[in-house]
């Protein structure tokens, strides 16, 4: 909003309605999507204990833990040191994007990079969930849960273009709450993994729901135990 005001040179362009709609989008659009993403994340952690242990060790190494065994995050920048956690969250969003598809329609006739011609108002469905599992985009190991693919050779967070990693949409249409979503997911994930251990209840059917938000169809049942 501040950028919009600076560019336009007029603060009245940002009306109360725009502020209201933006805040509504932040609060409500982010609530269900983050919940869905974290459900898939904890399922992946419970079924991939090697990755879970790496994340916990990263937390112990990089965050301050007091004498009572509780870590405190006082600055958002501290979360940037949790590189492996960031990679694990990105992998979760790649395989199970909270918004599994999107559709667009051009106002005027257009031609896609693939050569396909689109007439005005022709709806084109963009399957984010399928794109996250395409070998042409992610390589032969596209179906593997591999947080390392998000880590650079120097050990930092790898920059992946939004048109490849479409969990938050792409380009100018990218989600306004992307960074806030990462912050919330990292804080919750770090706190839970550090203090608790999950074991998935056997016999349950893990399936995605057929809905606007990619929730687990039957929810996730786990047994939770506090770490020593």
mmCIF file of C-alpha atoms in Angstrom:
data_model
loop_
_atom_site.group_PDB
_atom_site.id
_atom_site.type_symbol
_atom_site.label_atom_id
_atom_site.label_comp_id
_atom_site.label_asym_id
_atom_site.label_seq_id
_atom_site.Cartn_x
_atom_site.Cartn_y
_atom_site.Cartn_z
ATOM 1 C CA UNK A 1 0.000 0.000 0.000
ATOM 2 C CA UNK A 2 2.797 2.410 0.922
ATOM 3 C CA UNK A 3 4.486 1.635 -2.409
ATOM 4 C CA UNK A 4 1.247 2.367 -4.264
ATOM 5 C CA UNK A 5 0.990 5.738 -2.537
ATOM 6 C CA UNK A 6 4.631 6.596 -3.270
ATOM 7 C CA UNK A 7 4.352 5.721 -6.969
ATOM 8 C CA UNK A 8 1.060 7.517 -7.520
ATOM 9 C CA UNK A 9 1.980 10.547 -5.456
ATOM 10 C CA UNK A 10 -1.527 10.599 -4.046
ATOM 11 C CA UNK A 11 -2.554 8.994 -0.803
ATOM 12 C CA UNK A 12 -6.284 9.245 -1.567
ATOM 13 C CA UNK A 13 -5.938 6.492 -4.204
ATOM 14 C CA UNK A 14 -5.679 4.029 -1.325
ATOM 15 C CA UNK A 15 -9.217 4.195 -0.019
ATOM 16 C CA UNK A 16 -10.561 2.738 3.182
ATOM 17 C CA UNK A 17 -12.267 0.069 1.076
ATOM 18 C CA UNK A 18 -8.917 -1.067 -0.361
ATOM 19 C CA UNK A 19 -7.409 -1.190 3.132
ATOM 20 C CA UNK A 20 -10.392 -3.161 4.401
ATOM 21 C CA UNK A 21 -10.348 -5.647 1.517
ATOM 22 C CA UNK A 22 -6.596 -6.149 1.822
ATOM 23 C CA UNK A 23 -6.774 -6.841 5.554
ATOM 24 C CA UNK A 24 -9.723 -9.186 5.010
ATOM 25 C CA UNK A 25 -7.628 -11.048 2.441
ATOM 26 C CA UNK A 26 -4.661 -11.313 4.838
ATOM 27 C CA UNK A 27 -6.722 -12.596 7.755
ATOM 28 C CA UNK A 28 -9.198 -14.950 6.129
ATOM 29 C CA UNK A 29 -7.471 -16.101 2.944
ATOM 30 C CA UNK A 30 -4.345 -16.983 4.920
ATOM 31 C CA UNK A 31 -6.098 -18.835 7.743
ATOM 32 C CA UNK A 32 -7.332 -21.958 5.923
ATOM 33 C CA UNK A 33 -4.426 -22.180 3.488
ATOM 34 C CA UNK A 34 -1.802 -22.118 6.246
ATOM 35 C CA UNK A 35 -3.748 -24.707 8.221
ATOM 36 C CA UNK A 36 -3.918 -26.992 5.180
ATOM 37 C CA UNK A 37 -0.211 -26.552 4.408
ATOM 38 C CA UNK A 38 0.855 -27.317 7.984
ATOM 39 C CA UNK A 39 -1.296 -30.464 8.050
ATOM 40 C CA UNK A 40 0.534 -31.852 5.013
ATOM 41 C CA UNK A 41 3.844 -30.644 6.464
ATOM 42 C CA UNK A 42 3.439 -32.527 9.745
ATOM 43 C CA UNK A 43 2.304 -35.646 7.889
ATOM 44 C CA UNK A 44 5.460 -35.479 5.771
ATOM 45 C CA UNK A 45 7.578 -34.971 8.885
ATOM 46 C CA UNK A 46 5.983 -37.932 10.659
ATOM 47 C CA UNK A 47 6.604 -40.160 7.641
ATOM 48 C CA UNK A 48 10.113 -38.804 6.983
ATOM 49 C CA UNK A 49 11.842 -38.816 10.405
ATOM 50 C CA UNK A 50 15.292 -38.217 8.873
ATOM 51 C CA UNK A 51 14.191 -34.799 7.622
ATOM 52 C CA UNK A 52 12.396 -34.075 10.890
ATOM 53 C CA UNK A 53 15.585 -34.759 12.861
ATOM 54 C CA UNK A 54 17.593 -32.464 10.577
ATOM 55 C CA UNK A 55 15.132 -29.651 11.200
ATOM 56 C CA UNK A 56 15.212 -30.161 14.969
ATOM 57 C CA UNK A 57 19.006 -30.157 14.984
ATOM 58 C CA UNK A 58 18.969 -26.952 12.936
ATOM 59 C CA UNK A 59 16.650 -25.377 15.517
ATOM 60 C CA UNK A 60 18.931 -26.407 18.395
ATOM 61 C CA UNK A 61 21.991 -25.066 16.566
ATOM 62 C CA UNK A 62 20.607 -21.724 15.406
ATOM 63 C CA UNK A 63 18.002 -20.609 17.942
ATOM 64 C CA UNK A 64 18.628 -19.607 21.539
ATOM 65 C CA UNK A 65 17.260 -22.165 24.004
ATOM 66 C CA UNK A 66 16.976 -21.088 27.656
ATOM 67 C CA UNK A 67 17.617 -23.184 30.766
ATOM 68 C CA UNK A 68 14.026 -24.400 30.774
ATOM 69 C CA UNK A 69 14.447 -25.839 27.301
ATOM 70 C CA UNK A 70 12.318 -23.211 25.574
ATOM 71 C CA UNK A 71 13.560 -21.246 22.577
ATOM 72 C CA UNK A 72 12.609 -17.631 21.969
ATOM 73 C CA UNK A 73 12.350 -15.893 18.614
ATOM 74 C CA UNK A 74 12.709 -12.156 19.166
ATOM 75 C CA UNK A 75 13.466 -11.128 15.580
ATOM 76 C CA UNK A 76 11.987 -12.383 12.322
ATOM 77 C CA UNK A 77 15.508 -12.459 10.874
ATOM 78 C CA UNK A 78 16.330 -15.372 13.186
ATOM 79 C CA UNK A 79 14.037 -17.551 11.101
ATOM 80 C CA UNK A 80 16.287 -17.003 8.084
ATOM 81 C CA UNK A 81 18.881 -19.256 9.710
ATOM 82 C CA UNK A 82 16.469 -22.197 9.520
ATOM 83 C CA UNK A 83 17.368 -23.025 5.931
ATOM 84 C CA UNK A 84 16.457 -26.714 6.032
ATOM 85 C CA UNK A 85 13.076 -25.894 7.576
ATOM 86 C CA UNK A 86 12.476 -23.401 4.773
ATOM 87 C CA UNK A 87 13.311 -26.096 2.227
ATOM 88 C CA UNK A 88 10.960 -28.583 3.883
ATOM 89 C CA UNK A 89 8.099 -26.084 3.866
ATOM 90 C CA UNK A 90 8.721 -25.250 0.202
ATOM 91 C CA UNK A 91 8.729 -28.959 -0.661
ATOM 92 C CA UNK A 92 5.410 -29.336 1.131
ATOM 93 C CA UNK A 93 3.946 -26.423 -0.824
ATOM 94 C CA UNK A 94 5.338 -27.810 -4.084
ATOM 95 C CA UNK A 95 3.723 -31.225 -3.600
ATOM 96 C CA UNK A 96 0.589 -30.026 -1.806
ATOM 97 C CA UNK A 97 -0.121 -26.376 -2.702
ATOM 98 C CA UNK A 98 -2.961 -25.036 -0.502
ATOM 99 C CA UNK A 99 -4.650 -23.620 -3.606
ATOM 100 C CA UNK A 100 -4.339 -26.522 -6.089
ATOM 101 C CA UNK A 101 -5.433 -24.662 -9.209
ATOM 102 C CA UNK A 102 -6.180 -21.241 -10.616
ATOM 103 C CA UNK A 103 -7.928 -20.010 -13.724
ATOM 104 C CA UNK A 104 -7.326 -16.956 -15.870
ATOM 105 C CA UNK A 105 -9.165 -15.381 -18.795
ATOM 106 C CA UNK A 106 -7.660 -12.808 -21.206
ATOM 107 C CA UNK A 107 -9.576 -9.608 -21.905
ATOM 108 C CA UNK A 108 -8.259 -9.603 -25.462
ATOM 109 C CA UNK A 109 -7.132 -12.369 -27.812
ATOM 110 C CA UNK A 110 -3.693 -13.643 -26.867
ATOM 111 C CA UNK A 111 -1.128 -16.298 -27.745
ATOM 112 C CA UNK A 112 0.533 -18.402 -25.052
ATOM 113 C CA UNK A 113 4.286 -19.172 -25.153
ATOM 114 C CA UNK A 114 3.271 -22.708 -26.181
ATOM 115 C CA UNK A 115 1.666 -21.315 -29.342
ATOM 116 C CA UNK A 116 -1.920 -21.879 -28.247
ATOM 117 C CA UNK A 117 -4.312 -19.126 -29.314
ATOM 118 C CA UNK A 118 -6.802 -17.829 -26.771
ATOM 119 C CA UNK A 119 -9.967 -15.960 -27.595
ATOM 120 C CA UNK A 120 -11.191 -13.189 -25.285
ATOM 121 C CA UNK A 121 -12.700 -14.455 -22.017
ATOM 122 C CA UNK A 122 -11.470 -18.005 -22.617
ATOM 123 C CA UNK A 123 -10.838 -19.602 -19.239
ATOM 124 C CA UNK A 124 -7.483 -21.322 -18.866
ATOM 125 C CA UNK A 125 -7.007 -23.589 -15.859
ATOM 126 C CA UNK A 126 -3.535 -23.567 -14.280
ATOM 127 C CA UNK A 127 -3.048 -26.777 -12.228
ATOM 128 C CA UNK A 128 -0.497 -25.774 -9.580
ATOM 129 C CA UNK A 129 -0.686 -29.199 -7.942
ATOM 130 C CA UNK A 130 0.173 -30.972 -11.202
ATOM 131 C CA UNK A 131 2.899 -28.477 -12.102
ATOM 132 C CA UNK A 132 4.613 -29.170 -8.781
ATOM 133 C CA UNK A 133 4.942 -32.825 -9.780
ATOM 134 C CA UNK A 134 5.990 -32.441 -13.413
ATOM 135 C CA UNK A 135 9.276 -34.054 -14.414
ATOM 136 C CA UNK A 136 9.812 -31.408 -17.111
ATOM 137 C CA UNK A 137 9.893 -28.747 -14.399
ATOM 138 C CA UNK A 138 11.399 -30.472 -11.351
ATOM 139 C CA UNK A 139 13.422 -33.349 -12.777
ATOM 140 C CA UNK A 140 13.284 -37.114 -12.414
ATOM 141 C CA UNK A 141 12.949 -36.919 -8.622
ATOM 142 C CA UNK A 142 9.872 -34.676 -8.847
ATOM 143 C CA UNK A 143 7.746 -37.043 -6.738
ATOM 144 C CA UNK A 144 10.306 -37.255 -3.924
ATOM 145 C CA UNK A 145 10.116 -35.134 -0.781
ATOM 146 C CA UNK A 146 13.535 -33.492 -1.001
ATOM 147 C CA UNK A 147 14.128 -30.277 1.013
ATOM 148 C CA UNK A 148 17.694 -30.159 -0.335
ATOM 149 C CA UNK A 149 16.444 -28.993 -3.728
ATOM 150 C CA UNK A 150 15.763 -25.598 -2.119
ATOM 151 C CA UNK A 151 19.245 -25.186 -0.658
ATOM 152 C CA UNK A 152 22.062 -23.593 -2.668
ATOM 153 C CA UNK A 153 25.589 -24.958 -2.949
ATOM 154 C CA UNK A 154 26.689 -22.373 -0.373
ATOM 155 C CA UNK A 155 24.087 -23.589 2.100
ATOM 156 C CA UNK A 156 21.662 -20.705 1.724
ATOM 157 C CA UNK A 157 18.085 -20.536 0.492
ATOM 158 C CA UNK A 158 17.939 -21.048 -3.259
ATOM 159 C CA UNK A 159 16.001 -18.472 -5.273
ATOM 160 C CA UNK A 160 13.389 -20.270 -7.392
ATOM 161 C CA UNK A 161 11.332 -18.182 -9.881
ATOM 162 C CA UNK A 162 7.635 -17.811 -9.051
ATOM 163 C CA UNK A 163 6.710 -19.128 -12.499
ATOM 164 C CA UNK A 164 8.325 -22.436 -11.498
ATOM 165 C CA UNK A 165 7.249 -22.524 -7.853
ATOM 166 C CA UNK A 166 3.622 -21.461 -8.206
ATOM 167 C CA UNK A 167 2.274 -22.183 -4.719
ATOM 168 C CA UNK A 168 1.831 -18.425 -4.211
ATOM 169 C CA UNK A 169 0.823 -17.724 -7.823
ATOM 170 C CA UNK A 170 3.301 -15.920 -10.081
ATOM 171 C CA UNK A 171 4.456 -12.513 -11.257
ATOM 172 C CA UNK A 172 2.359 -9.435 -10.364
ATOM 173 C CA UNK A 173 -0.423 -11.763 -9.184
ATOM 174 C CA UNK A 174 1.735 -13.326 -6.471
ATOM 175 C CA UNK A 175 0.126 -13.664 -3.046
ATOM 176 C CA UNK A 176 0.448 -10.524 -0.924
ATOM 177 C CA UNK A 177 0.797 -12.616 2.212
ATOM 178 C CA UNK A 178 3.637 -14.849 0.994
ATOM 179 C CA UNK A 179 6.268 -13.648 3.460
ATOM 180 C CA UNK A 180 3.797 -13.506 6.338
ATOM 181 C CA UNK A 181 2.729 -17.074 5.531
ATOM 182 C CA UNK A 182 6.322 -18.302 5.648
ATOM 183 C CA UNK A 183 6.881 -16.572 8.991
ATOM 184 C CA UNK A 184 3.770 -18.113 10.536
ATOM 185 C CA UNK A 185 4.504 -21.604 9.214
ATOM 186 C CA UNK A 186 8.140 -21.496 10.347
ATOM 187 C CA UNK A 187 7.266 -20.372 13.877
ATOM 188 C CA UNK A 188 4.582 -23.042 14.308
ATOM 189 C CA UNK A 189 6.684 -25.778 12.685
ATOM 190 C CA UNK A 190 9.782 -24.952 14.745
ATOM 191 C CA UNK A 191 7.878 -24.830 18.042
ATOM 192 C CA UNK A 192 6.033 -28.093 17.416
ATOM 193 C CA UNK A 193 8.999 -30.082 16.064
ATOM 194 C CA UNK A 194 11.262 -28.917 18.891
ATOM 195 C CA UNK A 195 8.859 -29.878 21.682
ATOM 196 C CA UNK A 196 6.807 -32.753 20.266
ATOM 197 C CA UNK A 197 7.051 -35.918 18.209
ATOM 198 C CA UNK A 198 4.283 -37.196 15.948
ATOM 199 C CA UNK A 199 3.335 -40.703 14.937
ATOM 200 C CA UNK A 200 0.653 -41.142 12.293
ATOM 201 C CA UNK A 201 -2.200 -43.426 13.357
ATOM 202 C CA UNK A 202 -2.140 -46.499 11.130
ATOM 203 C CA UNK A 203 -5.032 -47.474 8.900
ATOM 204 C CA UNK A 204 -6.246 -44.008 7.967
ATOM 205 C CA UNK A 205 -6.697 -42.922 4.364
ATOM 206 C CA UNK A 206 -4.535 -39.931 3.452
ATOM 207 C CA UNK A 207 -6.279 -38.259 0.524
ATOM 208 C CA UNK A 208 -6.622 -34.660 -0.675
ATOM 209 C CA UNK A 209 -10.073 -33.129 -0.623
ATOM 210 C CA UNK A 210 -11.789 -32.004 -3.799
ATOM 211 C CA UNK A 211 -12.140 -28.373 -2.813
ATOM 212 C CA UNK A 212 -10.809 -24.868 -3.362
ATOM 213 C CA UNK A 213 -8.299 -25.412 -0.540
ATOM 214 C CA UNK A 214 -6.239 -28.626 -0.602
ATOM 215 C CA UNK A 215 -7.154 -29.964 2.822
ATOM 216 C CA UNK A 216 -6.810 -33.592 3.858
ATOM 217 C CA UNK A 217 -10.125 -35.234 3.034
ATOM 218 C CA UNK A 218 -10.401 -37.114 6.333
ATOM 219 C CA UNK A 219 -8.087 -34.958 8.429
ATOM 220 C CA UNK A 220 -4.873 -36.223 10.022
ATOM 221 C CA UNK A 221 -4.880 -38.441 13.103
ATOM 222 C CA UNK A 222 -1.599 -38.600 14.999
ATOM 223 C CA UNK A 223 -0.284 -39.670 18.381
ATOM 224 C CA UNK A 224 1.637 -36.846 20.020
ATOM 225 C CA UNK A 225 4.364 -37.299 22.613
ATOM 226 C CA UNK A 226 6.491 -34.655 24.319
ATOM 227 C CA UNK A 227 10.210 -34.904 23.662
ATOM 228 C CA UNK A 228 12.451 -35.511 26.653
#
